[in-house]
XYZ file of C-alpha atoms in Angstrom:
137
model
C 15.339 17.040 40.822
C 14.217 14.161 38.601
C 14.185 10.527 39.666
C 17.596 8.969 39.114
C 15.986 5.680 38.065
C 13.062 6.419 35.723
C 14.137 10.017 34.991
C 10.477 10.976 34.513
C 9.033 11.995 37.865
C 10.378 14.372 40.490
C 12.381 12.550 43.156
C 10.981 12.439 46.670
C 13.334 9.979 48.351
C 17.001 9.049 48.550
C 18.280 5.477 48.739
C 20.119 5.015 52.056
C 22.568 2.600 50.462
C 23.635 4.334 47.249
C 22.077 7.831 47.644
C 20.295 7.738 44.287
C 17.264 10.014 44.253
C 14.029 8.170 43.373
C 10.309 8.936 43.049
C 8.490 5.825 44.291
C 8.771 2.313 45.694
C 8.187 1.030 42.164
C 11.414 2.685 41.022
C 13.254 1.762 44.225
C 12.430 -1.931 43.736
C 12.869 -1.925 39.954
C 15.593 -3.895 38.187
C 17.039 -0.565 37.050
C 17.951 0.328 40.648
C 21.229 -1.451 41.120
C 23.513 -0.910 44.044
C 26.870 -0.830 42.356
C 29.241 -3.160 44.105
C 32.967 -2.885 44.092
C 34.415 -5.732 42.074
C 37.273 -7.790 43.490
C 39.844 -6.023 41.348
C 38.539 -2.689 42.636
C 38.748 -3.644 46.310
C 42.228 -2.253 46.698
C 41.961 0.198 49.516
C 42.340 3.889 48.840
C 45.496 3.676 50.920
C 47.030 1.179 48.460
C 46.021 3.328 45.488
C 47.494 6.511 46.917
C 50.624 4.834 48.253
C 51.270 3.373 44.810
C 51.705 6.921 43.587
C 54.422 9.167 44.967
C 52.865 10.150 48.269
C 54.131 13.258 50.024
C 54.841 13.334 53.765
C 51.569 15.222 54.205
C 49.664 12.487 52.340
C 51.409 9.686 54.212
C 50.238 11.075 57.571
C 46.651 10.975 56.293
C 47.079 7.421 55.005
C 47.890 6.055 58.436
C 44.960 7.726 60.192
C 42.860 5.053 61.971
C 39.627 7.077 61.699
C 40.028 7.345 57.920
C 40.842 3.635 57.708
C 37.595 2.901 59.545
C 35.599 5.211 57.250
C 37.150 3.595 54.160
C 35.722 0.223 55.224
C 32.219 1.578 54.573
C 30.900 0.291 51.203
C 28.836 3.432 50.601
C 31.835 5.715 51.010
C 33.972 3.476 48.783
C 31.225 3.538 46.159
C 31.056 7.343 46.129
C 34.849 7.707 46.055
C 34.992 5.214 43.183
C 32.416 7.257 41.238
C 34.523 10.396 41.704
C 37.660 8.496 40.696
C 35.912 7.219 37.562
C 34.774 10.738 36.667
C 38.408 11.785 36.767
C 39.723 8.759 34.853
C 36.929 7.395 32.639
C 38.445 6.512 29.233
C 35.687 8.238 27.253
C 35.958 11.414 29.338
C 39.749 11.231 29.205
C 39.677 11.184 25.406
C 37.005 13.854 24.982
C 37.394 16.129 27.983
C 40.303 18.145 29.321
C 41.763 17.316 32.724
C 40.467 20.631 34.056
C 36.923 19.869 32.856
C 37.062 16.369 34.400
C 38.193 17.872 37.719
C 35.279 20.318 37.554
C 32.803 17.469 36.925
C 34.256 15.429 39.808
C 34.231 18.500 42.070
C 30.540 19.133 41.326
C 29.777 15.525 42.239
C 31.727 15.894 45.492
C 29.946 19.154 46.348
C 26.589 17.409 45.801
C 27.655 14.625 48.179
C 28.763 16.993 50.921
C 26.669 18.853 53.475
C 23.566 20.515 52.028
C 24.258 19.011 48.596
C 21.481 17.393 46.595
C 22.953 13.922 47.298
C 24.153 14.679 50.826
C 25.919 11.726 52.411
C 27.188 11.858 55.989
C 30.037 9.396 55.366
C 31.388 11.504 52.501
C 31.129 14.653 54.616
C 32.872 12.977 57.576
C 35.618 11.645 55.284
C 36.246 15.028 53.641
C 36.204 16.894 56.948
C 38.632 14.444 58.535
C 41.019 14.513 55.562
C 41.048 18.313 55.653
C 41.676 18.312 59.416
C 44.539 15.829 59.000
C 46.177 17.803 56.208
C 45.884 21.101 58.106
C 47.523 19.806 61.320
């Protein structure tokens, strides 16, 4: 896999904060390596976003789960969930790509973030596993 910063060299490392793959300390410390922060208007919790839509009883039980609430306080998890959300709703993709294709792109990103994926992130895996457990109760 190529470096996610310079896109020239093969990646050897993964940033612990944002999970971008990088090749060297030069890339890691470069101005191009930005840890995307969630802007104030994006700080609405996932619970608020989902509740705003017509939540089912099944969804509501997940929304009030204290373990999920704790996980959703983690900036890294929020960042990755925001990326997936943007893949599903990005205006350019929305205009040029079918809903099914956007879901496929977002799903590939999620698979890469889960266990044994190229961008494996424990918080994402824990979140997904816990949501699935909650829904299947």
